[in-house]
């Protein structure tokens, strides 16, 4: 009997295979899938086995998932091994970013705006203020990265930054 067979005889093949082929998720590869502009829909899922991102449409078309299956996160994770991707409310982050500028005029203006109006105002603002545009990109990336890392930890997904 060879040493290799004796050493690994007590380890189930699925565990051994998983241990030998450890896949790390590159957080930067999923960041922008987590951008959300509404609270209603999950647009992307990650397969917890191969760590590939799938759109809701592809799960419906390619895997024959129904809306009923897709609406049950526990079923999706436990049975099908697809986890809904993290979501960051980008318009709420835009509002937070503008408020953090500590400009009373801007804060008063955006207080009365709904999400769509705020989005339009924000786009105009950063177009006119290029320094703030770069700061926004950094802020957005920090928010998305934190959410992605938290998601990885929640789903026990090994990751790299």
CSV table of C-alpha atoms in Angstrom, one decimal:
chain,number,residue,atom,x,y,z
A,1,UNK,CA,0.0,0.0,0.0
A,2,UNK,CA,1.4,3.4,-0.9
A,3,UNK,CA,1.7,6.2,1.6
A,4,UNK,CA,-0.8,8.4,-0.3
A,5,UNK,CA,-3.6,5.9,0.0
A,6,UNK,CA,-3.0,5.5,3.7
A,7,UNK,CA,-2.8,9.2,4.5
A,8,UNK,CA,-6.0,10.1,2.6
A,9,UNK,CA,-8.0,6.9,3.2
A,10,UNK,CA,-10.1,8.5,6.0
A,11,UNK,CA,-10.9,11.7,4.1
A,12,UNK,CA,-14.1,11.6,1.9
A,13,UNK,CA,-13.2,12.2,-1.7
A,14,UNK,CA,-15.5,15.3,-2.0
A,15,UNK,CA,-13.7,17.0,1.0
A,16,UNK,CA,-10.3,16.1,-0.4
A,17,UNK,CA,-11.2,17.4,-3.8
A,18,UNK,CA,-12.5,20.7,-2.3
A,19,UNK,CA,-9.4,21.1,-0.2
A,20,UNK,CA,-7.1,20.5,-3.1
A,21,UNK,CA,-9.0,22.9,-5.5
A,22,UNK,CA,-9.6,25.8,-3.2
A,23,UNK,CA,-11.2,28.6,-5.2
A,24,UNK,CA,-10.8,32.2,-3.9
A,25,UNK,CA,-13.2,34.8,-5.0
A,26,UNK,CA,-11.6,37.9,-6.3
A,27,UNK,CA,-13.8,40.6,-4.6
A,28,UNK,CA,-13.0,43.1,-7.3
A,29,UNK,CA,-14.7,40.8,-9.9
A,30,UNK,CA,-18.1,41.0,-8.2
A,31,UNK,CA,-18.1,44.6,-6.8
A,32,UNK,CA,-20.3,46.3,-9.4
A,33,UNK,CA,-22.8,43.4,-9.5
A,34,UNK,CA,-23.8,44.6,-6.0
A,35,UNK,CA,-24.9,48.1,-7.1
A,36,UNK,CA,-28.7,48.5,-6.5
A,37,UNK,CA,-31.1,51.2,-7.5
A,38,UNK,CA,-34.2,49.7,-6.0
A,39,UNK,CA,-35.2,47.4,-3.2
A,40,UNK,CA,-37.4,45.1,-5.2
A,41,UNK,CA,-35.2,42.8,-7.3
A,42,UNK,CA,-32.2,40.6,-6.9
A,43,UNK,CA,-30.4,40.8,-10.3
A,44,UNK,CA,-27.5,38.5,-9.7
A,45,UNK,CA,-26.6,35.3,-7.8
A,46,UNK,CA,-23.3,33.6,-7.1
A,47,UNK,CA,-22.9,29.8,-7.4
A,48,UNK,CA,-21.3,28.8,-4.2
A,49,UNK,CA,-19.5,25.9,-5.8
A,50,UNK,CA,-17.8,27.5,-8.8
A,51,UNK,CA,-18.1,31.2,-7.6
A,52,UNK,CA,-19.5,32.3,-10.9
A,53,UNK,CA,-22.0,35.1,-11.2
A,54,UNK,CA,-25.3,34.4,-12.8
A,55,UNK,CA,-28.1,36.9,-13.7
A,56,UNK,CA,-31.6,36.1,-12.7
A,57,UNK,CA,-32.5,35.8,-16.4
A,58,UNK,CA,-29.9,33.2,-16.9
A,59,UNK,CA,-31.1,31.1,-13.9
A,60,UNK,CA,-34.6,31.2,-15.4
A,61,UNK,CA,-33.6,30.4,-18.9
A,62,UNK,CA,-30.7,28.0,-18.4
A,63,UNK,CA,-31.6,26.3,-15.2
A,64,UNK,CA,-35.5,26.5,-15.4
A,65,UNK,CA,-35.8,28.3,-12.1
A,66,UNK,CA,-39.2,29.8,-11.3
A,67,UNK,CA,-39.9,33.0,-9.5
A,68,UNK,CA,-41.1,30.9,-6.6
A,69,UNK,CA,-37.7,29.2,-6.3
A,70,UNK,CA,-35.8,32.5,-6.8
A,71,UNK,CA,-37.8,34.2,-4.0
A,72,UNK,CA,-36.8,31.5,-1.5
A,73,UNK,CA,-33.2,32.4,-0.4
A,74,UNK,CA,-32.9,29.4,1.9
A,75,UNK,CA,-33.9,27.0,-0.8
A,76,UNK,CA,-31.6,28.7,-3.3
A,77,UNK,CA,-28.6,28.4,-1.0
A,78,UNK,CA,-29.2,25.1,0.7
A,79,UNK,CA,-30.5,23.1,-2.3
A,80,UNK,CA,-29.2,24.8,-5.4
A,81,UNK,CA,-26.1,26.5,-3.9
A,82,UNK,CA,-26.9,29.9,-5.4
A,83,UNK,CA,-26.7,32.9,-3.1
A,84,UNK,CA,-28.2,36.2,-4.0
A,85,UNK,CA,-25.4,38.7,-4.3
A,86,UNK,CA,-25.0,41.5,-1.8
A,87,UNK,CA,-26.7,44.8,-2.5
A,88,UNK,CA,-25.7,48.3,-1.9
A,89,UNK,CA,-28.3,51.0,-2.3
A,90,UNK,CA,-26.3,53.4,-4.5
A,91,UNK,CA,-28.8,56.3,-4.4
A,92,UNK,CA,-28.7,56.2,-0.5
A,93,UNK,CA,-24.9,56.2,-0.7
A,94,UNK,CA,-25.1,59.2,-3.1
A,95,UNK,CA,-27.2,61.0,-0.6
A,96,UNK,CA,-24.8,60.1,2.3
A,97,UNK,CA,-21.9,61.3,0.2
A,98,UNK,CA,-23.5,64.7,-0.5
A,99,UNK,CA,-24.5,65.1,3.1
A,100,UNK,CA,-21.0,64.3,4.2
A,101,UNK,CA,-19.7,67.3,2.2
A,102,UNK,CA,-21.1,69.5,5.1
A,103,UNK,CA,-22.5,72.0,2.6
A,104,UNK,CA,-25.8,73.3,4.1
A,105,UNK,CA,-27.1,74.4,0.8
A,106,UNK,CA,-26.6,71.0,-0.8
A,107,UNK,CA,-28.0,69.2,2.2
A,108,UNK,CA,-31.2,71.3,2.2
A,109,UNK,CA,-31.6,70.8,-1.5
A,110,UNK,CA,-31.3,67.0,-1.5
A,111,UNK,CA,-33.5,66.6,1.6
A,112,UNK,CA,-36.6,67.1,-0.5
A,113,UNK,CA,-35.5,65.0,-3.5
A,114,UNK,CA,-36.8,61.5,-4.2
A,115,UNK,CA,-34.5,58.8,-5.4
A,116,UNK,CA,-34.8,59.5,-9.1
A,117,UNK,CA,-34.4,63.3,-8.6
A,118,UNK,CA,-31.4,62.7,-6.3
A,119,UNK,CA,-29.7,60.5,-8.9
A,120,UNK,CA,-30.1,63.2,-11.5
A,121,UNK,CA,-28.9,66.0,-9.1
A,122,UNK,CA,-25.9,63.8,-8.1
A,123,UNK,CA,-24.8,63.2,-11.7
A,124,UNK,CA,-24.9,66.9,-12.4
A,125,UNK,CA,-23.1,67.7,-9.3
A,126,UNK,CA,-20.2,65.3,-9.8
A,127,UNK,CA,-19.9,66.3,-13.5
A,128,UNK,CA,-19.3,69.9,-12.4
A,129,UNK,CA,-17.0,69.0,-9.5
A,130,UNK,CA,-14.3,66.7,-10.8
A,131,UNK,CA,-12.5,66.4,-7.5
A,132,UNK,CA,-15.7,65.2,-5.8
A,133,UNK,CA,-16.2,62.8,-8.7
A,134,UNK,CA,-13.0,61.0,-7.8
A,135,UNK,CA,-13.8,61.0,-4.1
A,136,UNK,CA,-17.2,59.6,-4.9
A,137,UNK,CA,-15.6,56.7,-6.9
A,138,UNK,CA,-13.4,55.9,-3.9
A,139,UNK,CA,-16.4,56.1,-1.5
A,140,UNK,CA,-18.5,53.9,-3.7
A,141,UNK,CA,-15.7,51.3,-4.1
A,142,UNK,CA,-15.2,51.2,-0.3
A,143,UNK,CA,-18.9,50.7,0.3
A,144,UNK,CA,-19.1,47.9,-2.3
A,145,UNK,CA,-15.9,46.3,-1.1
A,146,UNK,CA,-17.2,46.2,2.5
A,147,UNK,CA,-20.5,44.7,1.4
A,148,UNK,CA,-18.8,42.1,-0.8
A,149,UNK,CA,-16.4,41.0,2.0
A,150,UNK,CA,-19.3,40.8,4.5
A,151,UNK,CA,-21.2,38.7,2.0
A,152,UNK,CA,-18.2,36.4,1.5
A,153,UNK,CA,-17.9,35.9,5.3
A,154,UNK,CA,-21.6,35.3,5.6
A,155,UNK,CA,-21.6,32.6,3.0
A,156,UNK,CA,-18.1,31.2,4.0
A,157,UNK,CA,-16.7,32.0,0.6
A,158,UNK,CA,-12.9,32.3,0.6
A,159,UNK,CA,-11.9,35.6,-1.0
A,160,UNK,CA,-9.0,37.8,-2.0
A,161,UNK,CA,-8.9,41.6,-2.2
